[in-house]
Coordinates of C-alpha atoms and ligand atoms in Angstrom, one line a residue:
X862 CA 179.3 88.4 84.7
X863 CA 179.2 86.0 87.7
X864 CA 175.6 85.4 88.4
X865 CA 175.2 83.3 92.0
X866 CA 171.2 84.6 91.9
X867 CA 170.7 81.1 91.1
X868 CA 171.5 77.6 89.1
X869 CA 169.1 78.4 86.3
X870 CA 170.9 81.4 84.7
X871 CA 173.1 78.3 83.2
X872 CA 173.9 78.5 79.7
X873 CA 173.9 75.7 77.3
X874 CA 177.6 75.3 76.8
X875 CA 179.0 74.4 73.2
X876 CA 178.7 71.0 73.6
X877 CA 175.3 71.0 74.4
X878 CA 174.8 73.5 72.0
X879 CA 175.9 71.2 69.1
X880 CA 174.3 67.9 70.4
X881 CA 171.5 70.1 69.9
X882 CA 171.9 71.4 66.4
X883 CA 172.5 67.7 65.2
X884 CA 168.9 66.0 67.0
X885 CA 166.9 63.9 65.1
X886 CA 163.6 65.5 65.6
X887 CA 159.9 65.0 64.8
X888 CA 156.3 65.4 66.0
X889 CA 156.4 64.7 69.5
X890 CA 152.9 65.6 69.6
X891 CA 152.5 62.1 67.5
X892 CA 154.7 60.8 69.4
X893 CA 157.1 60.7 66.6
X894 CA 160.3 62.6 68.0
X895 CA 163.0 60.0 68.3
X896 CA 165.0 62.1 70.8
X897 CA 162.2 63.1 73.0
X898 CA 161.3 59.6 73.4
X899 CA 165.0 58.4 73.9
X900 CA 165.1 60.8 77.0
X901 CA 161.8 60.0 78.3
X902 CA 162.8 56.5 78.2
X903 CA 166.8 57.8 80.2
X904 CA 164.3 59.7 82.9
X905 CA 161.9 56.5 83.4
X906 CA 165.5 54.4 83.7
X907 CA 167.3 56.2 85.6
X908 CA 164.4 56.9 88.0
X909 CA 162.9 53.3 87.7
X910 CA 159.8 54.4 87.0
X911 CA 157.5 52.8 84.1
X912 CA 157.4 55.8 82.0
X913 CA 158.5 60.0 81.7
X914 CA 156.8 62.9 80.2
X915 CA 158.6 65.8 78.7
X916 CA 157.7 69.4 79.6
X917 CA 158.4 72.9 79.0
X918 CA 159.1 73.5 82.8
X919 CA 158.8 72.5 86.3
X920 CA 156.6 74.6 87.6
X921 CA 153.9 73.0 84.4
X922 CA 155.5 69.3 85.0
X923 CA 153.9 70.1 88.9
X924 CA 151.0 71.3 88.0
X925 CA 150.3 68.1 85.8
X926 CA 151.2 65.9 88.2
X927 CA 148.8 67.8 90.2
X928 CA 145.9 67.4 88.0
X929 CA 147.0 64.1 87.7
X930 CA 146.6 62.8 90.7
X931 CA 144.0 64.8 92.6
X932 CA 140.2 65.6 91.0
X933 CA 138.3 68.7 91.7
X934 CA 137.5 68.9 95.6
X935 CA 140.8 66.5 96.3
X936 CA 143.7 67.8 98.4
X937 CA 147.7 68.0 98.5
X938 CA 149.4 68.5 101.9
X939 CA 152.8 70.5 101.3
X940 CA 155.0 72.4 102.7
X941 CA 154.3 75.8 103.3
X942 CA 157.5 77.2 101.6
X943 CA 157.1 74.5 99.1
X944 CA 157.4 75.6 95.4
X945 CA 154.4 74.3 94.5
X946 CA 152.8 75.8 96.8
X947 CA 154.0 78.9 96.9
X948 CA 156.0 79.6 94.1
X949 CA 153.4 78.3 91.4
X950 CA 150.9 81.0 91.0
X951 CA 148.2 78.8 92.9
X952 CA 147.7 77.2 89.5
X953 CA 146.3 73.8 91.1
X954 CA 143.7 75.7 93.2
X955 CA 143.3 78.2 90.2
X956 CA 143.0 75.6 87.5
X957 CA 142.4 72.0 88.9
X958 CA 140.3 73.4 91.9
X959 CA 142.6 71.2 94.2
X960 CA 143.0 72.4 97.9
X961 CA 146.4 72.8 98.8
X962 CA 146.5 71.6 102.2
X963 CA 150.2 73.5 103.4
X964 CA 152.1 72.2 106.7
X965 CA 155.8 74.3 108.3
X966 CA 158.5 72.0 107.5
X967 CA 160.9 71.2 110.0
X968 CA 164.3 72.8 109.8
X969 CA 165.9 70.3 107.8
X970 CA 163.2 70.6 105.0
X971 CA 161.0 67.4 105.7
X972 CA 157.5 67.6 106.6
X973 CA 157.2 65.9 110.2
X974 CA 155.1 62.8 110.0
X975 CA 152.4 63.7 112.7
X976 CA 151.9 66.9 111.5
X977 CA 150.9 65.8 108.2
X978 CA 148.8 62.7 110.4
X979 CA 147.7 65.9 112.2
X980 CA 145.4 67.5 109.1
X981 CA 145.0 64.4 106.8
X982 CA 140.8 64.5 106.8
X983 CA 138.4 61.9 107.7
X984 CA 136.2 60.3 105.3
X985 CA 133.2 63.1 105.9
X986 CA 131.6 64.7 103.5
X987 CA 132.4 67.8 105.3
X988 CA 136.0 67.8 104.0
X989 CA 138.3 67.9 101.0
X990 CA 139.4 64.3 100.1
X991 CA 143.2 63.8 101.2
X992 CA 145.0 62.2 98.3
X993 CA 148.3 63.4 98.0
X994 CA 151.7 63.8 100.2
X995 CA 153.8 66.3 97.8
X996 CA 157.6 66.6 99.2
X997 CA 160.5 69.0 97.5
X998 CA 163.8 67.1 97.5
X999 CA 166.3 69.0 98.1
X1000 CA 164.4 72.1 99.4
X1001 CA 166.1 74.8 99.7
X1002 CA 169.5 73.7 99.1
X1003 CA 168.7 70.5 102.2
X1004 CA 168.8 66.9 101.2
X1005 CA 165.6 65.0 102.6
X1006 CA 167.3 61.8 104.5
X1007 CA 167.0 58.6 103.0
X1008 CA 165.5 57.1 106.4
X1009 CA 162.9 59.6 106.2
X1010 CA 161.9 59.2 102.5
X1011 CA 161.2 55.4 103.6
X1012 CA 159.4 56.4 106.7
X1013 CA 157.4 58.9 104.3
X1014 CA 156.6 56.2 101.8
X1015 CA 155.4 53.2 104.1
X1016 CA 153.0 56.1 106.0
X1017 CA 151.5 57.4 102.9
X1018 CA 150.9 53.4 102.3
X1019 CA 149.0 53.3 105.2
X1020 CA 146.9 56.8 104.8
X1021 CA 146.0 56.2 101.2
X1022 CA 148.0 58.7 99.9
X1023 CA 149.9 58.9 96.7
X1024 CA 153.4 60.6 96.9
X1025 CA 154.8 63.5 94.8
X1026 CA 158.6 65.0 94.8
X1027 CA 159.0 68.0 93.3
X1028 CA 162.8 67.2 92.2
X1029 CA 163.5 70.5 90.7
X1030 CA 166.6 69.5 92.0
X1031 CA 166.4 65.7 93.2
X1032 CA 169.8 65.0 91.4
X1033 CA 171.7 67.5 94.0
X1034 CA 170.1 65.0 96.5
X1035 CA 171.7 61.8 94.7
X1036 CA 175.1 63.4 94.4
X1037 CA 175.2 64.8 97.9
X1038 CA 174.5 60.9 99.2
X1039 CA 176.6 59.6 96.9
X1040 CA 173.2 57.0 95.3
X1041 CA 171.7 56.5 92.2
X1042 CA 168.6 58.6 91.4
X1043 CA 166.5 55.5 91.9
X1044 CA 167.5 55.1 95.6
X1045 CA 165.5 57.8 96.7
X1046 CA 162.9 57.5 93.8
X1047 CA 161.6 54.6 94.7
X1048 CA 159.9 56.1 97.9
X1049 CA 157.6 57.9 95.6
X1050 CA 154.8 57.0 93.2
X1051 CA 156.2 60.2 90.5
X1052 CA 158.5 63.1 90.4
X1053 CA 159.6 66.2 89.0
X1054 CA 162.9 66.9 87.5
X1055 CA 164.4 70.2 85.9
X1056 CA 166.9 70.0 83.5
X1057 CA 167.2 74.0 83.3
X1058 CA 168.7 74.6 86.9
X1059 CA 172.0 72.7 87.6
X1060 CA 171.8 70.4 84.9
X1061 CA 172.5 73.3 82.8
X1062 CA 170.1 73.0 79.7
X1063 CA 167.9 75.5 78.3
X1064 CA 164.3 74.2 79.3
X1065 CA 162.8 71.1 80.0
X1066 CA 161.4 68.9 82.9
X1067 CA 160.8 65.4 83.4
X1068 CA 158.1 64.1 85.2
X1069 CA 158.3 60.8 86.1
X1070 CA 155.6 57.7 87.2
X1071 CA 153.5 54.2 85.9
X1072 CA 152.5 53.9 82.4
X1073 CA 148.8 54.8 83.7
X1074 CA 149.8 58.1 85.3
X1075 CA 151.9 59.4 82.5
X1076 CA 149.0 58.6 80.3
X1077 CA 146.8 60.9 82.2
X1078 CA 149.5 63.3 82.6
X1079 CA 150.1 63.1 79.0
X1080 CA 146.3 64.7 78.7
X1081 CA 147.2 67.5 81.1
X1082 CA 150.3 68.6 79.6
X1083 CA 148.4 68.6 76.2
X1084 CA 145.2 70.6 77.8
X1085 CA 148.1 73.2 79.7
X1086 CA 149.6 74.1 76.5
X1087 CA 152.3 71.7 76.8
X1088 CA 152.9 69.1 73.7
X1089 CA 155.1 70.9 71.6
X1090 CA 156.3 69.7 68.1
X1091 CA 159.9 69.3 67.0
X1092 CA 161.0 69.6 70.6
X1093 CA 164.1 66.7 69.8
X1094 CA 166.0 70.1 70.1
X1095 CA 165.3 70.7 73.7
X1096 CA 165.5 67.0 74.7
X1097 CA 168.7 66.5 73.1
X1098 CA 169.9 69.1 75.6
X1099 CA 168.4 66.8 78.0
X1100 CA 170.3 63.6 77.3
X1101 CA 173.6 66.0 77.0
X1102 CA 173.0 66.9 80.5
X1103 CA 172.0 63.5 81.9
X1104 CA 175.3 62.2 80.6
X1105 CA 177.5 64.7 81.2
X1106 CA 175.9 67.4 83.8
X1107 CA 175.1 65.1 86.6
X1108 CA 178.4 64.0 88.6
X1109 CA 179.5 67.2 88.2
X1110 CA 176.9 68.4 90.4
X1111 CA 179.7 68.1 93.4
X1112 CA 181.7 70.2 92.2
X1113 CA 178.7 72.8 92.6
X1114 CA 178.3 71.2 96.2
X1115 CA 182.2 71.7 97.2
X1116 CA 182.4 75.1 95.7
X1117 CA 179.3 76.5 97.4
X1118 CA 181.3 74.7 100.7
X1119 CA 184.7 76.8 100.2
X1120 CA 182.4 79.6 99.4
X1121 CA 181.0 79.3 102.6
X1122 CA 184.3 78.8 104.5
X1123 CA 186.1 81.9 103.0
X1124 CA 183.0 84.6 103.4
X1125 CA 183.2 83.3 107.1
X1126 CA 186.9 83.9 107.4
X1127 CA 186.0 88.0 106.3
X1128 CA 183.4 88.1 108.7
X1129 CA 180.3 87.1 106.4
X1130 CA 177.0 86.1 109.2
X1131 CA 176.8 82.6 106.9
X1132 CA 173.9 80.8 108.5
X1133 CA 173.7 77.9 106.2
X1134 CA 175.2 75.7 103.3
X1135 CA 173.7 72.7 102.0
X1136 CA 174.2 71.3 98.0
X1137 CA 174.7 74.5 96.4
X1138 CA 173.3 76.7 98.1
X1139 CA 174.9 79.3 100.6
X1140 CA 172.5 81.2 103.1
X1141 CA 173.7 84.3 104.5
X1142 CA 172.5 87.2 107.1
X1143 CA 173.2 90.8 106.4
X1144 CA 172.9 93.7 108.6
X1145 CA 170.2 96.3 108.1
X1146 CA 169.8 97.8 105.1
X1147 CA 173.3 96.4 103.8
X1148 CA 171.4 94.1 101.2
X1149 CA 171.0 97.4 98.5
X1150 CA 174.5 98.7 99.1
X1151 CA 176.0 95.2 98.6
X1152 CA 173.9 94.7 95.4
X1153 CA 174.9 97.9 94.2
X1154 CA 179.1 97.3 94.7
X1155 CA 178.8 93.6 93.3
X1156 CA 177.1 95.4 90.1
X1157 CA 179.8 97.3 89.7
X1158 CA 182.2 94.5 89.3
X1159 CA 179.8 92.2 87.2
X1160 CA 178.7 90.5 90.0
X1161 CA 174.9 89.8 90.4
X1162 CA 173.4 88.8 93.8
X1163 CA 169.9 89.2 94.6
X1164 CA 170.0 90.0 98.0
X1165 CA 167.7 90.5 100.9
X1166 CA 168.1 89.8 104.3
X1167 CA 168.4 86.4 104.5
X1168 CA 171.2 86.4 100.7
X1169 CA 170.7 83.2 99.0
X1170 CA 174.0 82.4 96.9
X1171 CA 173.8 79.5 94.3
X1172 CA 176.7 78.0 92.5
X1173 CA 176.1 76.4 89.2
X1174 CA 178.4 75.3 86.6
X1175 CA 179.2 78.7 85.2
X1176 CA 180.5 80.0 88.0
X1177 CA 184.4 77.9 89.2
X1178 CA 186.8 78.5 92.0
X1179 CA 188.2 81.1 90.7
X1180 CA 184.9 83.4 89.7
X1181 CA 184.4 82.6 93.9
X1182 CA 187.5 83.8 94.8
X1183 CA 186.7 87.3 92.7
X1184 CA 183.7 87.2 94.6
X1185 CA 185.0 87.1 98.3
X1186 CA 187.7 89.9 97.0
X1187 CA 185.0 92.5 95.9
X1188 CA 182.8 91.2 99.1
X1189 CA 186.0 91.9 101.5
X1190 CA 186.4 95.4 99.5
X1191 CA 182.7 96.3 100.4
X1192 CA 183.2 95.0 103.9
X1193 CA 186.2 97.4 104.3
X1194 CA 184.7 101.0 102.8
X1195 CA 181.7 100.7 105.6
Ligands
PLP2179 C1 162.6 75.9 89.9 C2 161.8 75.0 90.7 C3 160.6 74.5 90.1 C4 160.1 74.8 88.7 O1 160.7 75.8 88.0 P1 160.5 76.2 86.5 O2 161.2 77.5 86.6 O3 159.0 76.4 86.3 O4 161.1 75.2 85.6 C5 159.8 73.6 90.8 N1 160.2 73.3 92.1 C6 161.3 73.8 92.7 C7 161.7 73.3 94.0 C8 162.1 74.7 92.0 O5 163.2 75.1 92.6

């Protein structure tokens, strides 16, 4: 199968396999798993932040951070196509009774400045309390600019806000600019990290921040179901793909380039590419028929108008090139 639904249908390769048969594990609910606590202490390195927290998934290492930061009648302004927002069952509404505050993005994936200005509250007991700035690095495949992670940092600092990435995929963003993770981290007071997308590993997220906030995150993920026990297994994936899954993340980003390139040369509407992701327009009612074909030669899309096309590690030049053949096949039987 080639699968370019998207970069978490990854599979722990051998290697991460075995690094994860041989973990030295204990009760991480004590505290006492050796390898959870070696790649807590990698994420809160390699992020510069104080501390890390290891969870089950992104989606729950949000929702912490959430709960961490905001109290019952606080709110979050975030994009309206963010994940957490959208994507996360409303669980901070549902279960921190926080207010999602949601703003359009612009078209390269930040939230403008004066639009977020534009619905922070007043101090009045009419509103919700403003507390938090929550920003998705990359979103949807776009890398936020440096300059406008600094400009986003320095005006939270003046509003009183705290600010949250959701970096499902923030290492995309640090390969793409050619930085260390902490280069764009250190615009932010925490952050979200999966290590089940292109990093490749099973489960897991990180989420990052000061000794403080992981302590009271460390509550949440406990209260949400999420201090598990013997979980050296999973974190050993971790490490494995912190080491070795991370500068290969270019590869990802060149491939989904030539991708890009060659289904424009057969007369693919490509509208976008950023990181590893490849955007593309069909005509009407082409999306079913397309699905169908690719099925046939063990190749899964999940199409729709607007096709999203993610390249991962289990997916190389050469499973692209099948791709565009079977593509071009399609395009000729119409
Ligand atoms: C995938 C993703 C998450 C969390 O995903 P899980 O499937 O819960 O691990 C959060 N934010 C973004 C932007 C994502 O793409």
């Amino acid at each position: 199968m080639i699968d370019l639904r998207s970069d978490t249908v990854t599979r722990p390769s051998n290697a991460m396999r075995a690094a994860m048969m041989s973990a030295e594990t204990g009760d991480d609910v004590y505290g006492d798993d050796p390898t959870v606590n070696a790649l807590e202490a990698e994420a809160a390195r390699l992020s510069a932040k104080a501390a890390a927290l290891f969870l089950p998934t992104g989606t729950q290492a949000n929702l912490v951070a959430l709960l961490s930061h905001c109290q019952r009648g606080d709110e979050y302004i975030v994009g309206q196509l963010a994940h957490n927002y959208k994507y996360e069952a409303g669980g901070a509404a549902v279960l921190g009774s926080i207010q999602p505050q949601p703003i359009l993005a612009a078209v390269d994936g930040t939230l403008p400045l004066d639009a977020i200005a534009a619905v922070i509250k007043p101090d009045d007991f009419h509103f919700a309390r403003s507390r938090l700035l929550s920003l998705e690095n990359t979103h949807n495949g776009k890398v936020l600019p440096l300059s406008y992670l600094q400009d986003a940092f320095q005006f939270t600092r003046t509003h009183q806000l705290a600010l949250h990435i959701d970096g499902a995929r923030i290492f995309n963003a640090a390969v793409a600019l050619n930085v260390p993770l902490d280069a764009l981290t250190k615009y932010c007071d925490t952050l979200t990290i999966c290590l089940s997308k292109g990093l490749g590993t099973p489960v897991g997220s990180l989420l990052c921040g000061s000794e403080e906030f992981i302590r009271h995150a460390r509550r949440w993920r406990k209260m949400t179901g999420g201090g598990m026990r013997q979980a050296g297994i999973l974190a050993a994936a971790g490490l494995y793909a912190l080491q070795h899954n991370v500068a290969r993340l270019q590869d990802d980003h060149d491939n989904a380039r030539w991708l890009a390139q060659q289904l424009k040369l057969i007369g693919v509407d490509v509208q976008e590419q950023h990181t590893n992701m490849v955007f593309v327009r069909l005509p009407d009612q082409q999306d079913t028929a397309l699905k169908a074909w690719m099925a046939q030669h063990k190749i899964l899309l999940s199409t729709g108008p607007i096709t999203r096309l993610v390249t991962h590690l289990d997916v190389d030049r050469q499973a692209l090139a099948t791709v565009v053949t079977h593509w071009n096949a399609f395009l000729q039987a119409q």
